[in-house]
Amino acid sequence: MMLRRAMVKLLGALTVLAGIGASQDASAADVIKIGTLAPKSSPWGQVFSVWEKAVKEKSGGRLELQFFYNGQQGDEGAMVGKMKAGQLDGAAVTAVGLGKVYKPILALQMPGLFSSWAKLDAAREAMRPEFEKGAADAGFRILGWGDVGRAHLMSKGFAIRSPGDFAGKKPYVWRDDAAMPVFFQVVGGVTPVPLNIPEVLPNLNTGAINVLVAPALAAEQLQWASKLDHIVADTSGFAIGALVVNSKKIDALPGDLKAILQDTGKVAANALTQRIRKEDDAAFGRLKGKMTVVELTADEKAKWQGLFKQVRGRLTQGTFAPGLVAKLEGLGG
């Protein structure tokens, strides 16, 4: 019932923009092809379906969105590459994909940087002009920002209570992520397994990986959670995302269609932000009922915070500009 009310509310917001009754006398529609790793049945897919309908209605059928779900267009690095090549018009990406668009954006996901969504919101808003300009200079337009959820450490068959517990384990890192490999360099004594998103579930099945960091909702939707049995209650970071479109594609649209895409995209992104945070909290509640919850002691929390500080320092040595890291630490504090 709550899900139905949320979807009705979103549909209402987008319908206001849709201006039902627009002219139907157009010829062939302009089609915006958008890739995503999310399943169509997921909360992301449900919002995208509503967005699709709103765009078609408002444009009188002159503009359509075509989504490719479940990584049909490849992992996020591949999707950004296809956007650059003109083979794909847009993508709903996480910070890893955004890092392929404009690398400094990935710094928002440095471990231990923020203690709450409010802190992230304030920092992201402060950095938004700089980040959106960087994306624009690279040939991309950010239609709207969104979130993926609070990141938690999850494992199979054992608990990870302190950095030293990684020894001998097989942690997964996203192959395109520039930050997590540095995290494990600082941890030391462990070799992470680099994989793309579609490869994670098969490798969980075979035991080739047995530790990962992910938001609860994403772990549920991608079926990873069912292969894991321990979850750390504390949040290690906040996973973000955005709706990104090739600038050339947007600029080639007639002015009214360009406005429709941008206006409805902003509404969809805002709706996703609120909905995903609530759904991620609910998913964490479900996982706590199915998995062993690891509650860290004050001493263990201090060890993690010390490690996170070291990682952010190491990331200034070639990954992110020292000034950017210092600025975000200031905003996060």
PDB file of N, CA and C in Angstrom, residues 207-285:
ATOM      1  N   GLY A 207      31.991 -18.739  -4.227  1.00  0.00           N
ATOM      2  CA  GLY A 207      32.865 -18.467  -3.091  1.00  0.00           C
ATOM      3  C   GLY A 207      34.141 -17.750  -3.481  1.00  0.00           C
ATOM      4  N   ALA A 208      34.242 -17.304  -4.730  1.00  0.00           N
ATOM      5  CA  ALA A 208      35.438 -16.583  -5.177  1.00  0.00           C
ATOM      6  C   ALA A 208      35.559 -15.235  -4.475  1.00  0.00           C
ATOM      7  N   ILE A 209      34.424 -14.691  -4.004  1.00  0.00           N
ATOM      8  CA  ILE A 209      34.423 -13.512  -3.139  1.00  0.00           C
ATOM      9  C   ILE A 209      33.535 -13.820  -1.937  1.00  0.00           C
ATOM     10  N   ASN A 210      33.858 -13.239  -0.792  1.00  0.00           N
ATOM     11  CA  ASN A 210      33.048 -13.486   0.406  1.00  0.00           C
ATOM     12  C   ASN A 210      32.875 -12.247   1.290  1.00  0.00           C
ATOM     13  N   VAL A 211      33.286 -11.089   0.778  1.00  0.00           N
ATOM     14  CA  VAL A 211      33.106  -9.821   1.488  1.00  0.00           C
ATOM     15  C   VAL A 211      32.811  -8.734   0.460  1.00  0.00           C
ATOM     16  N   LEU A 212      31.881  -7.845   0.790  1.00  0.00           N
ATOM     17  CA  LEU A 212      31.648  -6.694  -0.084  1.00  0.00           C
ATOM     18  C   LEU A 212      31.057  -5.554   0.718  1.00  0.00           C
ATOM     19  N   VAL A 213      31.107  -4.376   0.140  1.00  0.00           N
ATOM     20  CA  VAL A 213      30.503  -3.186   0.739  1.00  0.00           C
ATOM     21  C   VAL A 213      29.436  -2.695  -0.225  1.00  0.00           C
ATOM     22  N   ALA A 214      28.194  -2.560   0.245  1.00  0.00           N
ATOM     23  CA  ALA A 214      27.094  -2.143  -0.617  1.00  0.00           C
ATOM     24  C   ALA A 214      25.921  -1.657   0.227  1.00  0.00           C
ATOM     25  N   PRO A 215      25.059  -0.829  -0.337  1.00  0.00           N
ATOM     26  CA  PRO A 215      23.821  -0.472   0.344  1.00  0.00           C
ATOM     27  C   PRO A 215      22.904  -1.694   0.432  1.00  0.00           C
ATOM     28  N   ALA A 216      22.081  -1.736   1.450  1.00  0.00           N
ATOM     29  CA  ALA A 216      21.191  -2.884   1.660  1.00  0.00           C
ATOM     30  C   ALA A 216      20.229  -3.071   0.488  1.00  0.00           C
ATOM     31  N   LEU A 217      19.654  -1.982  -0.010  1.00  0.00           N
ATOM     32  CA  LEU A 217      18.689  -2.089  -1.101  1.00  0.00           C
ATOM     33  C   LEU A 217      19.331  -2.639  -2.363  1.00  0.00           C
ATOM     34  N   ALA A 218      20.509  -2.139  -2.703  1.00  0.00           N
ATOM     35  CA  ALA A 218      21.208  -2.631  -3.883  1.00  0.00           C
ATOM     36  C   ALA A 218      21.557  -4.107  -3.723  1.00  0.00           C
ATOM     37  N   ALA A 219      22.000  -4.493  -2.530  1.00  0.00           N
ATOM     38  CA  ALA A 219      22.354  -5.896  -2.285  1.00  0.00           C
ATOM     39  C   ALA A 219      21.139  -6.803  -2.429  1.00  0.00           C
ATOM     40  N   GLU A 220      19.975  -6.313  -2.029  1.00  0.00           N
ATOM     41  CA  GLU A 220      18.739  -7.074  -2.209  1.00  0.00           C
ATOM     42  C   GLU A 220      18.363  -7.186  -3.682  1.00  0.00           C
ATOM     43  N   GLN A 221      18.324  -6.046  -4.357  1.00  0.00           N
ATOM     44  CA  GLN A 221      17.846  -6.015  -5.738  1.00  0.00           C
ATOM     45  C   GLN A 221      18.754  -6.807  -6.677  1.00  0.00           C
ATOM     46  N   LEU A 222      20.040  -6.835  -6.397  1.00  0.00           N
ATOM     47  CA  LEU A 222      20.994  -7.562  -7.240  1.00  0.00           C
ATOM     48  C   LEU A 222      21.197  -9.008  -6.772  1.00  0.00           C
ATOM     49  N   GLN A 223      20.427  -9.410  -5.738  1.00  0.00           N
ATOM     50  CA  GLN A 223      20.406 -10.779  -5.211  1.00  0.00           C
ATOM     51  C   GLN A 223      21.701 -11.178  -4.502  1.00  0.00           C
ATOM     52  N   TRP A 224      22.493 -10.191  -4.103  1.00  0.00           N
ATOM     53  CA  TRP A 224      23.728 -10.495  -3.389  1.00  0.00           C
ATOM     54  C   TRP A 224      23.449 -10.873  -1.933  1.00  0.00           C
ATOM     55  N   ALA A 225      22.465 -10.205  -1.335  1.00  0.00           N
ATOM     56  CA  ALA A 225      22.222 -10.353   0.101  1.00  0.00           C
ATOM     57  C   ALA A 225      21.926 -11.795   0.491  1.00  0.00           C
ATOM     58  N   SER A 226      21.273 -12.532  -0.392  1.00  0.00           N
ATOM     59  CA  SER A 226      20.917 -13.919  -0.074  1.00  0.00           C
ATOM     60  C   SER A 226      22.141 -14.824   0.024  1.00  0.00           C
ATOM     61  N   LYS A 227      23.280 -14.346  -0.448  1.00  0.00           N
ATOM     62  CA  LYS A 227      24.522 -15.139  -0.423  1.00  0.00           C
ATOM     63  C   LYS A 227      25.432 -14.734   0.735  1.00  0.00           C
ATOM     64  N   LEU A 228      24.978 -13.803   1.563  1.00  0.00           N
ATOM     65  CA  LEU A 228      25.796 -13.280   2.659  1.00  0.00           C
ATOM     66  C   LEU A 228      25.055 -13.452   3.974  1.00  0.00           C
ATOM     67  N   ASP A 229      25.781 -13.530   5.080  1.00  0.00           N
ATOM     68  CA  ASP A 229      25.102 -13.780   6.349  1.00  0.00           C
ATOM     69  C   ASP A 229      25.523 -12.883   7.511  1.00  0.00           C
ATOM     70  N   HIS A 230      26.431 -11.932   7.281  1.00  0.00           N
ATOM     71  CA  HIS A 230      26.815 -10.962   8.310  1.00  0.00           C
ATOM     72  C   HIS A 230      26.727  -9.556   7.722  1.00  0.00           C
ATOM     73  N   ILE A 231      26.246  -8.603   8.515  1.00  0.00           N
ATOM     74  CA  ILE A 231      26.182  -7.212   8.065  1.00  0.00           C
ATOM     75  C   ILE A 231      26.567  -6.290   9.217  1.00  0.00           C
ATOM     76  N   VAL A 232      27.457  -5.349   8.955  1.00  0.00           N
ATOM     77  CA  VAL A 232      27.876  -4.377   9.959  1.00  0.00           C
ATOM     78  C   VAL A 232      26.823  -3.275  10.034  1.00  0.00           C
ATOM     79  N   ALA A 233      26.383  -2.968  11.230  1.00  0.00           N
ATOM     80  CA  ALA A 233      25.308  -1.986  11.400  1.00  0.00           C
ATOM     81  C   ALA A 233      25.737  -0.583  11.004  1.00  0.00           C
ATOM     82  N   ASP A 234      26.996  -0.245  11.259  1.00  0.00           N
ATOM     83  CA  ASP A 234      27.486   1.104  10.963  1.00  0.00           C
ATOM     84  C   ASP A 234      27.579   1.347   9.459  1.00  0.00           C
ATOM     85  N   THR A 235      27.370   2.593   9.078  1.00  0.00           N
ATOM     86  CA  THR A 235      27.488   3.006   7.679  1.00  0.00           C
ATOM     87  C   THR A 235      28.930   3.412   7.398  1.00  0.00           C
ATOM     88  N   SER A 236      29.511   2.843   6.343  1.00  0.00           N
ATOM     89  CA  SER A 236      30.897   3.190   6.006  1.00  0.00           C
ATOM     90  C   SER A 236      30.976   4.304   4.974  1.00  0.00           C
ATOM     91  N   GLY A 237      29.856   4.579   4.311  1.00  0.00           N
ATOM     92  CA  GLY A 237      29.829   5.637   3.307  1.00  0.00           C
ATOM     93  C   GLY A 237      28.430   5.758   2.734  1.00  0.00           C
ATOM     94  N   PHE A 238      28.232   6.738   1.873  1.00  0.00           N
ATOM     95  CA  PHE A 238      26.932   6.964   1.252  1.00  0.00           C
ATOM     96  C   PHE A 238      27.087   6.840  -0.261  1.00  0.00           C
ATOM     97  N   ALA A 239      26.355   5.898  -0.838  1.00  0.00           N
ATOM     98  CA  ALA A 239      26.458   5.647  -2.275  1.00  0.00           C
ATOM     99  C   ALA A 239      25.512   6.587  -3.021  1.00  0.00           C
ATOM    100  N   ILE A 240      26.065   7.326  -3.962  1.00  0.00           N
ATOM    101  CA  ILE A 240      25.285   8.323  -4.698  1.00  0.00           C
ATOM    102  C   ILE A 240      25.172   7.948  -6.172  1.00  0.00           C
ATOM    103  N   GLY A 241      24.367   8.729  -6.886  1.00  0.00           N
ATOM    104  CA  GLY A 241      24.220   8.502  -8.313  1.00  0.00           C
ATOM    105  C   GLY A 241      23.620   9.720  -8.980  1.00  0.00           C
ATOM    106  N   ALA A 242      23.351   9.603 -10.287  1.00  0.00           N
ATOM    107  CA  ALA A 242      22.763  10.712 -11.029  1.00  0.00           C
ATOM    108  C   ALA A 242      22.243  10.217 -12.371  1.00  0.00           C
ATOM    109  N   LEU A 243      21.356  11.026 -12.962  1.00  0.00           N
ATOM    110  CA  LEU A 243      20.876  10.794 -14.324  1.00  0.00           C
ATOM    111  C   LEU A 243      21.722  11.661 -15.246  1.00  0.00           C
ATOM    112  N   VAL A 244      22.431  11.039 -16.167  1.00  0.00           N
ATOM    113  CA  VAL A 244      23.379  11.738 -17.034  1.00  0.00           C
ATOM    114  C   VAL A 244      23.008  11.512 -18.494  1.00  0.00           C
ATOM    115  N   VAL A 245      23.065  12.581 -19.292  1.00  0.00           N
ATOM    116  CA  VAL A 245      22.741  12.485 -20.721  1.00  0.00           C
ATOM    117  C   VAL A 245      23.844  13.161 -21.531  1.00  0.00           C
ATOM    118  N   ASN A 246      24.125  12.614 -22.692  1.00  0.00           N
ATOM    119  CA  ASN A 246      25.091  13.204 -23.618  1.00  0.00           C
ATOM    120  C   ASN A 246      24.629  14.606 -24.013  1.00  0.00           C
ATOM    121  N   SER A 247      25.485  15.604 -23.856  1.00  0.00           N
ATOM    122  CA  SER A 247      25.105  16.991 -24.131  1.00  0.00           C
ATOM    123  C   SER A 247      24.688  17.197 -25.581  1.00  0.00           C
ATOM    124  N   LYS A 248      25.389  16.530 -26.504  1.00  0.00           N
ATOM    125  CA  LYS A 248      25.059  16.696 -27.919  1.00  0.00           C
ATOM    126  C   LYS A 248      23.638  16.225 -28.202  1.00  0.00           C
ATOM    127  N   LYS A 249      23.223  15.164 -27.543  1.00  0.00           N
ATOM    128  CA  LYS A 249      21.864  14.648 -27.743  1.00  0.00           C
ATOM    129  C   LYS A 249      20.822  15.653 -27.257  1.00  0.00           C
ATOM    130  N   ILE A 250      21.058  16.218 -26.075  1.00  0.00           N
ATOM    131  CA  ILE A 250      20.118  17.199 -25.537  1.00  0.00           C
ATOM    132  C   ILE A 250      20.070  18.436 -26.431  1.00  0.00           C
ATOM    133  N   ASP A 251      21.244  18.942 -26.812  1.00  0.00           N
ATOM    134  CA  ASP A 251      21.306  20.177 -27.572  1.00  0.00           C
ATOM    135  C   ASP A 251      20.726  20.028 -28.980  1.00  0.00           C
ATOM    136  N   ALA A 252      20.646  18.794 -29.471  1.00  0.00           N
ATOM    137  CA  ALA A 252      20.084  18.561 -30.807  1.00  0.00           C
ATOM    138  C   ALA A 252      18.555  18.545 -30.778  1.00  0.00           C
ATOM    139  N   LEU A 253      17.955  18.499 -29.601  1.00  0.00           N
ATOM    140  CA  LEU A 253      16.497  18.470 -29.480  1.00  0.00           C
ATOM    141  C   LEU A 253      15.905  19.865 -29.699  1.00  0.00           C
ATOM    142  N   PRO A 254      14.688  19.934 -30.231  1.00  0.00           N
ATOM    143  CA  PRO A 254      13.977  21.219 -30.267  1.00  0.00           C
ATOM    144  C   PRO A 254      13.837  21.771 -28.850  1.00  0.00           C
ATOM    145  N   GLY A 255      13.737  23.071 -28.723  1.00  0.00           N
ATOM    146  CA  GLY A 255      13.726  23.707 -27.414  1.00  0.00           C
ATOM    147  C   GLY A 255      12.676  23.176 -26.463  1.00  0.00           C
ATOM    148  N   ASP A 256      11.453  22.908 -26.984  1.00  0.00           N
ATOM    149  CA  ASP A 256      10.397  22.443 -26.084  1.00  0.00           C
ATOM    150  C   ASP A 256      10.670  21.024 -25.587  1.00  0.00           C
ATOM    151  N   LEU A 257      11.236  20.180 -26.457  1.00  0.00           N
ATOM    152  CA  LEU A 257      11.544  18.810 -26.037  1.00  0.00           C
ATOM    153  C   LEU A 257      12.724  18.791 -25.056  1.00  0.00           C
ATOM    154  N   LYS A 258      13.660  19.667 -25.281  1.00  0.00           N
ATOM    155  CA  LYS A 258      14.796  19.793 -24.351  1.00  0.00           C
ATOM    156  C   LYS A 258      14.291  20.158 -22.961  1.00  0.00           C
ATOM    157  N   ALA A 259      13.350  21.104 -22.902  1.00  0.00           N
ATOM    158  CA  ALA A 259      12.788  21.524 -21.611  1.00  0.00           C
ATOM    159  C   ALA A 259      12.022  20.393 -20.952  1.00  0.00           C
ATOM    160  N   ILE A 260      11.279  19.621 -21.756  1.00  0.00           N
ATOM    161  CA  ILE A 260      10.528  18.487 -21.215  1.00  0.00           C
ATOM    162  C   ILE A 260      11.476  17.477 -20.575  1.00  0.00           C
ATOM    163  N   LEU A 261      12.540  17.139 -21.283  1.00  0.00           N
ATOM    164  CA  LEU A 261      13.499  16.160 -20.768  1.00  0.00           C
ATOM    165  C   LEU A 261      14.138  16.642 -19.471  1.00  0.00           C
ATOM    166  N   GLN A 262      14.544  17.893 -19.447  1.00  0.00           N
ATOM    167  CA  GLN A 262      15.215  18.425 -18.262  1.00  0.00           C
ATOM    168  C   GLN A 262      14.269  18.574 -17.080  1.00  0.00           C
ATOM    169  N   ASP A 263      13.048  19.067 -17.340  1.00  0.00           N
ATOM    170  CA  ASP A 263      12.095  19.278 -16.244  1.00  0.00           C
ATOM    171  C   ASP A 263      11.649  17.957 -15.623  1.00  0.00           C
ATOM    172  N   THR A 264      11.271  17.005 -16.470  1.00  0.00           N
ATOM    173  CA  THR A 264      10.808  15.720 -15.937  1.00  0.00           C
ATOM    174  C   THR A 264      11.966  14.921 -15.340  1.00  0.00           C
ATOM    175  N   GLY A 265      13.157  15.085 -15.894  1.00  0.00           N
ATOM    176  CA  GLY A 265      14.320  14.400 -15.342  1.00  0.00           C
ATOM    177  C   GLY A 265      14.634  14.865 -13.934  1.00  0.00           C
ATOM    178  N   LYS A 266      14.490  16.164 -13.705  1.00  0.00           N
ATOM    179  CA  LYS A 266      14.723  16.711 -12.363  1.00  0.00           C
ATOM    180  C   LYS A 266      13.705  16.172 -11.376  1.00  0.00           C
ATOM    181  N   VAL A 267      12.421  16.119 -11.806  1.00  0.00           N
ATOM    182  CA  VAL A 267      11.373  15.588 -10.932  1.00  0.00           C
ATOM    183  C   VAL A 267      11.636  14.117 -10.609  1.00  0.00           C
ATOM    184  N   ALA A 268      12.016  13.335 -11.637  1.00  0.00           N
ATOM    185  CA  ALA A 268      12.285  11.912 -11.424  1.00  0.00           C
ATOM    186  C   ALA A 268      13.454  11.714 -10.473  1.00  0.00           C
ATOM    187  N   ALA A 269      14.516  12.507 -10.631  1.00  0.00           N
ATOM    188  CA  ALA A 269      15.681  12.386  -9.759  1.00  0.00           C
ATOM    189  C   ALA A 269      15.327  12.739  -8.317  1.00  0.00           C
ATOM    190  N   ASN A 270      14.548  13.808  -8.130  1.00  0.00           N
ATOM    191  CA  ASN A 270      14.144  14.201  -6.777  1.00  0.00           C
ATOM    192  C   ASN A 270      13.276  13.126  -6.127  1.00  0.00           C
ATOM    193  N   ALA A 271      12.361  12.554  -6.928  1.00  0.00           N
ATOM    194  CA  ALA A 271      11.500  11.487  -6.398  1.00  0.00           C
ATOM    195  C   ALA A 271      12.330  10.274  -5.997  1.00  0.00           C
ATOM    196  N   LEU A 272      13.322   9.940  -6.826  1.00  0.00           N
ATOM    197  CA  LEU A 272      14.189   8.806  -6.515  1.00  0.00           C
ATOM    198  C   LEU A 272      14.963   9.033  -5.225  1.00  0.00           C
ATOM    199  N   THR A 273      15.469  10.252  -5.058  1.00  0.00           N
ATOM    200  CA  THR A 273      16.263  10.552  -3.861  1.00  0.00           C
ATOM    201  C   THR A 273      15.480  10.230  -2.594  1.00  0.00           C
ATOM    202  N   GLN A 274      14.248  10.715  -2.512  1.00  0.00           N
ATOM    203  CA  GLN A 274      13.450  10.487  -1.313  1.00  0.00           C
ATOM    204  C   GLN A 274      13.035   9.020  -1.189  1.00  0.00           C
ATOM    205  N   ARG A 275      12.632   8.437  -2.289  1.00  0.00           N
ATOM    206  CA  ARG A 275      12.133   7.070  -2.221  1.00  0.00           C
ATOM    207  C   ARG A 275      13.246   6.070  -1.898  1.00  0.00           C
ATOM    208  N   ILE A 276      14.389   6.220  -2.558  1.00  0.00           N
ATOM    209  CA  ILE A 276      15.472   5.251  -2.365  1.00  0.00           C
ATOM    210  C   ILE A 276      15.981   5.280  -0.935  1.00  0.00           C
ATOM    211  N   ARG A 277      16.069   6.448  -0.328  1.00  0.00           N
ATOM    212  CA  ARG A 277      16.521   6.514   1.063  1.00  0.00           C
ATOM    213  C   ARG A 277      15.578   5.729   1.977  1.00  0.00           C
ATOM    214  N   LYS A 278      14.286   5.893   1.774  1.00  0.00           N
ATOM    215  CA  LYS A 278      13.316   5.164   2.596  1.00  0.00           C
ATOM    216  C   LYS A 278      13.379   3.662   2.310  1.00  0.00           C
ATOM    217  N   GLU A 279      13.468   3.314   1.037  1.00  0.00           N
ATOM    218  CA  GLU A 279      13.504   1.894   0.667  1.00  0.00           C
ATOM    219  C   GLU A 279      14.798   1.232   1.158  1.00  0.00           C
ATOM    220  N   ASP A 280      15.897   1.990   1.141  1.00  0.00           N
ATOM    221  CA  ASP A 280      17.164   1.437   1.624  1.00  0.00           C
ATOM    222  C   ASP A 280      17.095   1.182   3.126  1.00  0.00           C
ATOM    223  N   ASP A 281      16.500   2.098   3.870  1.00  0.00           N
ATOM    224  CA  ASP A 281      16.320   1.894   5.313  1.00  0.00           C
ATOM    225  C   ASP A 281      15.472   0.641   5.567  1.00  0.00           C
ATOM    226  N   ALA A 282      14.399   0.489   4.778  1.00  0.00           N
ATOM    227  CA  ALA A 282      13.529  -0.673   4.938  1.00  0.00           C
ATOM    228  C   ALA A 282      14.270  -1.963   4.594  1.00  0.00           C
ATOM    229  N   ALA A 283      15.099  -1.910   3.546  1.00  0.00           N
ATOM    230  CA  ALA A 283      15.876  -3.089   3.153  1.00  0.00           C
ATOM    231  C   ALA A 283      16.861  -3.471   4.252  1.00  0.00           C
ATOM    232  N   PHE A 284      17.483  -2.470   4.878  1.00  0.00           N
ATOM    233  CA  PHE A 284      18.413  -2.755   5.981  1.00  0.00           C
ATOM    234  C   PHE A 284      17.669  -3.430   7.126  1.00  0.00           C
ATOM    235  N   GLY A 285      16.457  -2.970   7.398  1.00  0.00           N
ATOM    236  CA  GLY A 285      15.650  -3.603   8.434  1.00  0.00           C
ATOM    237  C   GLY A 285      15.371  -5.065   8.117  1.00  0.00           C
TER     238      GLY A 285
END
